[in-house]
PDB file of C-alpha atoms in Angstrom:
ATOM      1  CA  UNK A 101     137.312 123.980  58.908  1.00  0.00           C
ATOM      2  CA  UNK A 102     136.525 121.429  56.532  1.00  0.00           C
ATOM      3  CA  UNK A 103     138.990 118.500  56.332  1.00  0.00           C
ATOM      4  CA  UNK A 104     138.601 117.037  52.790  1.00  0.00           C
ATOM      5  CA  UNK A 105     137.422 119.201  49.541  1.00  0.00           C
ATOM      6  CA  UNK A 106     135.990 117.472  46.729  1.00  0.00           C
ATOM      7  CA  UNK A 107     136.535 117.690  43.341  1.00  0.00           C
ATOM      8  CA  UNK A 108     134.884 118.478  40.719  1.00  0.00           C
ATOM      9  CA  UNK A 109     132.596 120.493  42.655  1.00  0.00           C
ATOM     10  CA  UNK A 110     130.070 119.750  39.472  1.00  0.00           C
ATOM     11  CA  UNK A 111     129.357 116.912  37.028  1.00  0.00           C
ATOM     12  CA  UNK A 112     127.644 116.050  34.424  1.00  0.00           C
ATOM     13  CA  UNK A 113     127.546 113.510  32.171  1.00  0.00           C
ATOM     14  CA  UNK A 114     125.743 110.840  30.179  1.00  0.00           C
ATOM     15  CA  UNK A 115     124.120 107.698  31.092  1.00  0.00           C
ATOM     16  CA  UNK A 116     126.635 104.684  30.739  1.00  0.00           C
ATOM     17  CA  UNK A 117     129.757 106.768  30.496  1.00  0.00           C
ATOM     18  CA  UNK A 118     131.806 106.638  33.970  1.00  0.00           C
ATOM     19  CA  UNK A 119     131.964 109.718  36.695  1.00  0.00           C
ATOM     20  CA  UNK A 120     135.336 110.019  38.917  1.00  0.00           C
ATOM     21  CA  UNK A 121     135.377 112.199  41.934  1.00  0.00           C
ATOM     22  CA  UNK A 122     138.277 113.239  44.080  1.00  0.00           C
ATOM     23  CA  UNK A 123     138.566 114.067  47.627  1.00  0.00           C
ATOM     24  CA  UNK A 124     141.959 115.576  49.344  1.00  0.00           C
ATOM     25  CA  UNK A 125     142.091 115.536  53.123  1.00  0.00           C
ATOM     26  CA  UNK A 126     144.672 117.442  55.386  1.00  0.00           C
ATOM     27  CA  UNK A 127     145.488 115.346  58.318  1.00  0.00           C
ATOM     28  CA  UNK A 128     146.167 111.319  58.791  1.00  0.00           C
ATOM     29  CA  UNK A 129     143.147 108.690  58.836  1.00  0.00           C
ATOM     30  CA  UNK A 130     142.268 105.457  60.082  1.00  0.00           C
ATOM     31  CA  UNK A 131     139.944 105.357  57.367  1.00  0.00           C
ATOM     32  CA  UNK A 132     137.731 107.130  54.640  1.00  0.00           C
ATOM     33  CA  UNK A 133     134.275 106.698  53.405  1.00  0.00           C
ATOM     34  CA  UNK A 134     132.358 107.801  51.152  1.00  0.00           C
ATOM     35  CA  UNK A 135     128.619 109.118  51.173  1.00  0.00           C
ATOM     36  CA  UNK A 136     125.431 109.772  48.515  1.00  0.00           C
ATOM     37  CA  UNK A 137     123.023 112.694  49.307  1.00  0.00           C
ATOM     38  CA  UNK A 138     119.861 112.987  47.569  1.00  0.00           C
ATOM     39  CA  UNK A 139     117.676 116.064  47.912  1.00  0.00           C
ATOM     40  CA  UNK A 140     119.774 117.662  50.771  1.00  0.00           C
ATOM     41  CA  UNK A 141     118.527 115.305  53.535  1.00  0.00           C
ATOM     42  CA  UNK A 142     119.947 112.593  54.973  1.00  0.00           C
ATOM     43  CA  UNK A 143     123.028 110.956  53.516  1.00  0.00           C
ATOM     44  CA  UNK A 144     123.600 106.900  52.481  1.00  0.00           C
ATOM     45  CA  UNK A 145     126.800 105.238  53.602  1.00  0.00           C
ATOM     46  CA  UNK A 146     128.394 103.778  50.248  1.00  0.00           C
ATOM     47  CA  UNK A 147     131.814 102.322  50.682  1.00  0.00           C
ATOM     48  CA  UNK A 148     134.584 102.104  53.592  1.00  0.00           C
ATOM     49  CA  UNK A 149     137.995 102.143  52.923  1.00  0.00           C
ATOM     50  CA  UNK A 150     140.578 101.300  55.790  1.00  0.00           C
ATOM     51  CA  UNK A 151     144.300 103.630  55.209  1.00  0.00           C
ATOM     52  CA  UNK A 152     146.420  99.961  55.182  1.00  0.00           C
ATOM     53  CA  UNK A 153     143.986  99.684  52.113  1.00  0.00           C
ATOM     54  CA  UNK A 154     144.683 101.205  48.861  1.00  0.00           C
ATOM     55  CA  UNK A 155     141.171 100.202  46.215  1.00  0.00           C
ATOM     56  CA  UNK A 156     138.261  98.732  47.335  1.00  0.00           C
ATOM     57  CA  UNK A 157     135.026  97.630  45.290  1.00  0.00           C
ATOM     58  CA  UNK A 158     131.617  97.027  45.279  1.00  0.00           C
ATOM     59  CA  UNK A 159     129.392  96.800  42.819  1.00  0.00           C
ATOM     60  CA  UNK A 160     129.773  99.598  39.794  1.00  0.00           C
ATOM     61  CA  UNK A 161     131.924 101.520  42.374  1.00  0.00           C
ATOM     62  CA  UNK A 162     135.172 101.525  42.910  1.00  0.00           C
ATOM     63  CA  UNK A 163     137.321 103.825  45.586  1.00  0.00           C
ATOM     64  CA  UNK A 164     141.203 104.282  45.758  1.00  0.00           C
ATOM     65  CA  UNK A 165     142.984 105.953  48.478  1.00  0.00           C
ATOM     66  CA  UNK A 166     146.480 107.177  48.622  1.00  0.00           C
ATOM     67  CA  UNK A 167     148.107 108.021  52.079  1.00  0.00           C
ATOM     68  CA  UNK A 168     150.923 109.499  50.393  1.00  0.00           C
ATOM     69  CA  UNK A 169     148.998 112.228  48.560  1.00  0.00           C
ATOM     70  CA  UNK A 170     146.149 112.251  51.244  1.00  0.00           C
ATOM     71  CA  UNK A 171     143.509 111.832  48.126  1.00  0.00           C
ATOM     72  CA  UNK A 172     140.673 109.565  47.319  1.00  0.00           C
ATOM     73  CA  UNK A 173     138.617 108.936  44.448  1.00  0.00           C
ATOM     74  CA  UNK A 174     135.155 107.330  43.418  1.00  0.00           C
ATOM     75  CA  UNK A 175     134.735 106.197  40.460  1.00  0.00           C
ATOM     76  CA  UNK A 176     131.053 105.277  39.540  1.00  0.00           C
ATOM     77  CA  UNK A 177     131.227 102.789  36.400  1.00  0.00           C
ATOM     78  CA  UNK A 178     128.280 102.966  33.621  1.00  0.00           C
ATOM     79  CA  UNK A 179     126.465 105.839  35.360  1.00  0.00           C
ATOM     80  CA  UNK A 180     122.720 105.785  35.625  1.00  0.00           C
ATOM     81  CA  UNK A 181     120.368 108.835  35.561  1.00  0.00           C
ATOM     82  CA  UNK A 182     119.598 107.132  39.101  1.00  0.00           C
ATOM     83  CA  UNK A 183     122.905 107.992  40.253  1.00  0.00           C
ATOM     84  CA  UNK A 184     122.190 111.659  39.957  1.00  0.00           C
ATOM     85  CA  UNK A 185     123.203 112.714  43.479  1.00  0.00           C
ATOM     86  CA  UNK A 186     125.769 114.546  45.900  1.00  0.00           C
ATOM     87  CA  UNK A 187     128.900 112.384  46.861  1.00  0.00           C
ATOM     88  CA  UNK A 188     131.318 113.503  49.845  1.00  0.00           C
ATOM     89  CA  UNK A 189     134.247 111.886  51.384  1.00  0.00           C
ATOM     90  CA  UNK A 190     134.326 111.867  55.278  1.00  0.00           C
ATOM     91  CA  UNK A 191     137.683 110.891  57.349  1.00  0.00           C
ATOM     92  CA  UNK A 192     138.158 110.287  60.327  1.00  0.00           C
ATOM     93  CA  UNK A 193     140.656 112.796  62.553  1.00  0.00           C
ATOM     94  CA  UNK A 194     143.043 109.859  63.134  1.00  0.00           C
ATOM     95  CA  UNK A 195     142.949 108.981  66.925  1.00  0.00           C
ATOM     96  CA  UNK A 196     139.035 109.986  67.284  1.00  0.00           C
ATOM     97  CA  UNK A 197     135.808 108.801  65.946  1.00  0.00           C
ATOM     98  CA  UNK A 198     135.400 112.428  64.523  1.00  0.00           C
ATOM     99  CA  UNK A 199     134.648 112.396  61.015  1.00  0.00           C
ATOM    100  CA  UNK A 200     134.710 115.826  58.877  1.00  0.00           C
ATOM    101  CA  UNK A 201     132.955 115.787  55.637  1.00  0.00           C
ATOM    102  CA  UNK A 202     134.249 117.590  52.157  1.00  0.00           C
ATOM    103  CA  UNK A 203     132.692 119.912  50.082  1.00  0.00           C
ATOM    104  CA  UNK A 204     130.879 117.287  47.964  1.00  0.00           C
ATOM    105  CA  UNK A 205     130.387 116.868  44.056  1.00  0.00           C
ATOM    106  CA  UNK A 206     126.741 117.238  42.778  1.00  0.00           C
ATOM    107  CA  UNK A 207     126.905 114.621  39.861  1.00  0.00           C
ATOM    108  CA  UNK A 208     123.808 114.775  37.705  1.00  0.00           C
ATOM    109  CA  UNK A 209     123.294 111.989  34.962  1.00  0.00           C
ATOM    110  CA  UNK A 210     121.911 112.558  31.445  1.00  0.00           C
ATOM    111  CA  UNK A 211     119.674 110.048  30.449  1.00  0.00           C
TER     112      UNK A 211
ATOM    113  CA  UNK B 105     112.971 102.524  65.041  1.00  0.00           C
ATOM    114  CA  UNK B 106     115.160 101.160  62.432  1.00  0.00           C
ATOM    115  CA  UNK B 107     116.882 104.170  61.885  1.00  0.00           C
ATOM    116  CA  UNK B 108     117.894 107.622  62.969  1.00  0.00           C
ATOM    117  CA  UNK B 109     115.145 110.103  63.750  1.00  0.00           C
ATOM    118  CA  UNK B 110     114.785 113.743  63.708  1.00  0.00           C
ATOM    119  CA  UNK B 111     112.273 116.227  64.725  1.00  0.00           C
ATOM    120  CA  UNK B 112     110.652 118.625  63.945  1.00  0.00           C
ATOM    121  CA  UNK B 113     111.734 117.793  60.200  1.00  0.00           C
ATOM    122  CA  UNK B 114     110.497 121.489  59.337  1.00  0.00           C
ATOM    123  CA  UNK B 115     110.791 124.461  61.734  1.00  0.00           C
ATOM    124  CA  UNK B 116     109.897 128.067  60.674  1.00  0.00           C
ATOM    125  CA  UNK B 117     110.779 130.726  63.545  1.00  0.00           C
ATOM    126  CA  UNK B 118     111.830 134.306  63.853  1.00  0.00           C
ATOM    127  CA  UNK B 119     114.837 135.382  64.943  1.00  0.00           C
ATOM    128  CA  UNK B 120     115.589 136.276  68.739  1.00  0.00           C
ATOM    129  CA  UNK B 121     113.626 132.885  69.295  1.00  0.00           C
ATOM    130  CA  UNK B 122     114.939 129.390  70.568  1.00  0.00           C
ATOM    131  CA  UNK B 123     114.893 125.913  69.250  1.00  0.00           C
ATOM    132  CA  UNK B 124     115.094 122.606  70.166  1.00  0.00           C
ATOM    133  CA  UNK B 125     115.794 119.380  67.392  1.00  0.00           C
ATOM    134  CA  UNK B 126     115.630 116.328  68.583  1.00  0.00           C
ATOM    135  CA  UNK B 127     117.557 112.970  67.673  1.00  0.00           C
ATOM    136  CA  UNK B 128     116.906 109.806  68.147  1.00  0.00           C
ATOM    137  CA  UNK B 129     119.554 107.268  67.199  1.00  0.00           C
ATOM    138  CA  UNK B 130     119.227 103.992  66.511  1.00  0.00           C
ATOM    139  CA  UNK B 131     119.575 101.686  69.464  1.00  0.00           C
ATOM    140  CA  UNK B 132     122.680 100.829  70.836  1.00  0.00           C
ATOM    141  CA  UNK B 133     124.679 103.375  68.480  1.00  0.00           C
ATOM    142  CA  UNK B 134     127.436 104.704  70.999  1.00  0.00           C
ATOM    143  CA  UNK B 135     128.061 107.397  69.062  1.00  0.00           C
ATOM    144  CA  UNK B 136     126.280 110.522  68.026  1.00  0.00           C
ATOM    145  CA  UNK B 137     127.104 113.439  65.720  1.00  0.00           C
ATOM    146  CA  UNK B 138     125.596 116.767  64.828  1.00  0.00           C
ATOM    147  CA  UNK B 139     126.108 118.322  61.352  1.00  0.00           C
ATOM    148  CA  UNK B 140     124.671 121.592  59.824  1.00  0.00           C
ATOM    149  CA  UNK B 141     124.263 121.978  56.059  1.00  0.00           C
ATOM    150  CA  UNK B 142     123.498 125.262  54.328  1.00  0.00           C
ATOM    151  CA  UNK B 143     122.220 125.172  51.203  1.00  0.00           C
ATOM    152  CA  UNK B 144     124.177 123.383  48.118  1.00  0.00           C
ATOM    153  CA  UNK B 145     126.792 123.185  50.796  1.00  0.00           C
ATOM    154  CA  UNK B 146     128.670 120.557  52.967  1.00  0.00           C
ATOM    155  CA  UNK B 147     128.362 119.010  55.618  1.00  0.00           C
ATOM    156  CA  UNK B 148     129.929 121.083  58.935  1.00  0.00           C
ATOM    157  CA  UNK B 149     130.381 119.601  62.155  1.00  0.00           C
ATOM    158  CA  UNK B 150     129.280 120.925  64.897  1.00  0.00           C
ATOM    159  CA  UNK B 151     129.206 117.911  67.824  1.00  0.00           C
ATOM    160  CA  UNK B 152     129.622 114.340  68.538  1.00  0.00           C
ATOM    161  CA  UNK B 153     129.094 111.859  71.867  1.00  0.00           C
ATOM    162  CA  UNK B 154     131.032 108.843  72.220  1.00  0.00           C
ATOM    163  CA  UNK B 155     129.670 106.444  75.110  1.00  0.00           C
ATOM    164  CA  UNK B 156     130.364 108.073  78.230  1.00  0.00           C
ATOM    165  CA  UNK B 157     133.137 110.311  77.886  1.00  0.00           C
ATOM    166  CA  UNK B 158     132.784 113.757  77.290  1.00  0.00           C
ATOM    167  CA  UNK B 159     131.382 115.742  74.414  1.00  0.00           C
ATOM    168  CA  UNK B 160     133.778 116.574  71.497  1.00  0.00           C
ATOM    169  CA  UNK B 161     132.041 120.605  71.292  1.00  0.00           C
ATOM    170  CA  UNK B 162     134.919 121.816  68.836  1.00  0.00           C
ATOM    171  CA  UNK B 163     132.987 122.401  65.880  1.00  0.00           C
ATOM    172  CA  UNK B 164     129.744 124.888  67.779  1.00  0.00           C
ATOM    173  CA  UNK B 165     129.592 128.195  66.155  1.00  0.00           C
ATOM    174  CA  UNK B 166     128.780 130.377  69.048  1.00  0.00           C
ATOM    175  CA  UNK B 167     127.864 129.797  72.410  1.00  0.00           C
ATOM    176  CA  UNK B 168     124.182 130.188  71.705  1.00  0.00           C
ATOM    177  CA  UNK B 169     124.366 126.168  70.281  1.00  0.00           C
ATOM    178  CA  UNK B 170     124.571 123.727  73.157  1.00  0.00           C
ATOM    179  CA  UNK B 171     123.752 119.747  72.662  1.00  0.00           C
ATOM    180  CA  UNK B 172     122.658 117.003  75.253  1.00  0.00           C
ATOM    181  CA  UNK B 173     122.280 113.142  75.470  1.00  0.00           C
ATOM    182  CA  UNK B 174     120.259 111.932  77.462  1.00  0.00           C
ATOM    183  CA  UNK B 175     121.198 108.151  78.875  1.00  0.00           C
ATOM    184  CA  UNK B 176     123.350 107.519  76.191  1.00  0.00           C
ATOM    185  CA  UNK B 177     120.725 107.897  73.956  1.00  0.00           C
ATOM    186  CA  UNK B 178     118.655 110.661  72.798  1.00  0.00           C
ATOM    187  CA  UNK B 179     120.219 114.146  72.260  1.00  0.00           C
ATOM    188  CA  UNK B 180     118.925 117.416  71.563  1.00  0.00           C
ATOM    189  CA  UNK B 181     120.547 120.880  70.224  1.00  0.00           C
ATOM    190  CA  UNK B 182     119.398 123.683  71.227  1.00  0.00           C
ATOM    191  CA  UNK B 183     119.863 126.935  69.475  1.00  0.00           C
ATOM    192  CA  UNK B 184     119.504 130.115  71.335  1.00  0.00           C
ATOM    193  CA  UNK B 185     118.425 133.405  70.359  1.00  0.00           C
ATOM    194  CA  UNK B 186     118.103 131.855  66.749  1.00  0.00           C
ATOM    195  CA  UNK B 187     119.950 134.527  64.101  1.00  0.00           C
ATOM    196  CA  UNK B 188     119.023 134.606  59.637  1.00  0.00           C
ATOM    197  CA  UNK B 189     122.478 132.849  59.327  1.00  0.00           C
ATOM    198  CA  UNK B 190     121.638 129.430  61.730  1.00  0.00           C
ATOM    199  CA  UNK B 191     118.955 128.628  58.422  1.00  0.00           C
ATOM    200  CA  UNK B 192     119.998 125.494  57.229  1.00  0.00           C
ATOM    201  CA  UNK B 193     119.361 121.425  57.698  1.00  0.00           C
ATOM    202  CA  UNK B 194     120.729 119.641  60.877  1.00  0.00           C
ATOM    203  CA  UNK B 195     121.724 116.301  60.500  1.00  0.00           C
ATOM    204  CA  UNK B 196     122.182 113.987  63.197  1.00  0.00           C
ATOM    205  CA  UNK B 197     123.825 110.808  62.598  1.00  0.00           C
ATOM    206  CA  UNK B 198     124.830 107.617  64.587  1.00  0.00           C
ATOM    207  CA  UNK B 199     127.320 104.869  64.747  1.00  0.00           C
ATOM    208  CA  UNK B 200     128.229 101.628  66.618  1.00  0.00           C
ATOM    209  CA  UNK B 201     131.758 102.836  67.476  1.00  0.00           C
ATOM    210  CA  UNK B 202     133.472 100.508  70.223  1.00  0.00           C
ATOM    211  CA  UNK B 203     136.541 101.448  69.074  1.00  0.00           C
ATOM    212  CA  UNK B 204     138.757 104.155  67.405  1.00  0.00           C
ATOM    213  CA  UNK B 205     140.017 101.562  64.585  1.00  0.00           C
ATOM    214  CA  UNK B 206     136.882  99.937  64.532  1.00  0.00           C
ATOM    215  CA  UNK B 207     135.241 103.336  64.023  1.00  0.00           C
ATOM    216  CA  UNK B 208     132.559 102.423  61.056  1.00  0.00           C
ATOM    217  CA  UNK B 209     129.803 103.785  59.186  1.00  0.00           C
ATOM    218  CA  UNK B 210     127.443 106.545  59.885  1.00  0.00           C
ATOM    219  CA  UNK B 211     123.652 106.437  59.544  1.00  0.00           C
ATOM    220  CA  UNK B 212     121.874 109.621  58.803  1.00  0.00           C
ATOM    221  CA  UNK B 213     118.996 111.285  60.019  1.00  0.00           C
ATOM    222  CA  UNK B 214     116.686 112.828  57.449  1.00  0.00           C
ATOM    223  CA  UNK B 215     117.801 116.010  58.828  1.00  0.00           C
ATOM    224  CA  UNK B 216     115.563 119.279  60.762  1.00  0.00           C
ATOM    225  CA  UNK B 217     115.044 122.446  58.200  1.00  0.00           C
ATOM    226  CA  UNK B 218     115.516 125.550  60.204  1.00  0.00           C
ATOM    227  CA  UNK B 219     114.447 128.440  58.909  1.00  0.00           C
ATOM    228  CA  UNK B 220     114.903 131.857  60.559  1.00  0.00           C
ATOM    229  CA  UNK B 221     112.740 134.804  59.393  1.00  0.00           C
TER     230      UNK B 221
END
């Protein structure tokens, strides 16, 4: 089964206001990331965040993660109607380099 | 190349049939994974290879899915007697993984479409 589920599962909002995602995982990490999916091919590695690290930036994103509650979030500042994509979370089962992906949240961007 | 490769992209076959998708990682990626996406869906693992050691096969449907690498390289999944249900995209995706904490990011395929009539 899937390890982390994403929500919203659905967003939409306009262009320049800010889109926050959430991702819950079940089991302990060495790390999280987080991924873009355009179209339903391949997916674009766009942030890494380590579990001894708790928010991370880079560029108009900006990813916390909380070990405690086993949740992450993305937060996409001044959204673009070129940031209209699927985002999942992926983490890895601590102890292997398997990484299970969530559910993903289709965010679509009004322009 | 400079990145991950999959082929066929598109494959149309009917059911009872096998296939083959192929990946081709990018070089000197020790690790390999398999995903299947249905449609509007996420991503579900089926398979990764790490180096030498053996297969992690835990996420396979059914014993009709079976997955190679070749040298440490190339890998191929092979889906027997093909059922309406084993439609969807196949990613493949590599990483240079030396080591569990230094376990990084994953580069994506463009994926195979399988469709089963």
């Amino acid at each position: 089964s899937q390890q982390g589920e994403e929500d919203p599962q659905a967003l939409s909002i306009q262009e320049g206001e800010n889109a926050t995602m959430n991702c819950s995982y079940k089991t302990s990490i060495n790390n999280l990331q987080w991924y873009r999916q355009n179209s339903g091919r391949g997916l674009v590695h766009l942030i890494l965040i380590r579990s001894n690290e708790r928010e991370k930036h880079s560029g108009r994103l900006r990813v916390t993660l909380d070990t405690s509650k086993k949740s992450s979030s993305l937060l996409i500042t001044a959204s673009r109607a070129a940031d209209t994509a699927s985002y999942f979370c992926a983490t890895d089962d601590s102890g292997t380099y398997k990484y299970i992906f969530g559910t993903g949240t289709r965010l679509k961007v009004l322009a | 190349g400079a990145g991950v490769s999959q082929s066929p992209s598109n494959k149309v076959t009917e059911k009872g049939k096998d296939v083959e998708l192929r990946c081709d990682p990018i070089s000197g990626h020790t690790a390999l994974y398999w995903y299947r996406q249905s449609l509007g869906q996420g991503l579900e693992f089926l398979i990764y290879f790490q180096g030498n050691s053996a297969p992690d096969k835990s996420g396979l449907p059914s014993d009709r899915f079976s997955a190679e690498r070749t040298g440490g390289s190339v890998s191929t999944l092979t889906i027997q007697r093909t059922q309406q249900e084993d439609s969807a995209v196949y990613l493949c995706a590599s990483s240079l993984a030396q080591r569990v904490n230094a376990a990084g990011e994953l580069f994506f395929g463009e994926g195979s479409r399988l469709t089963v009539l």
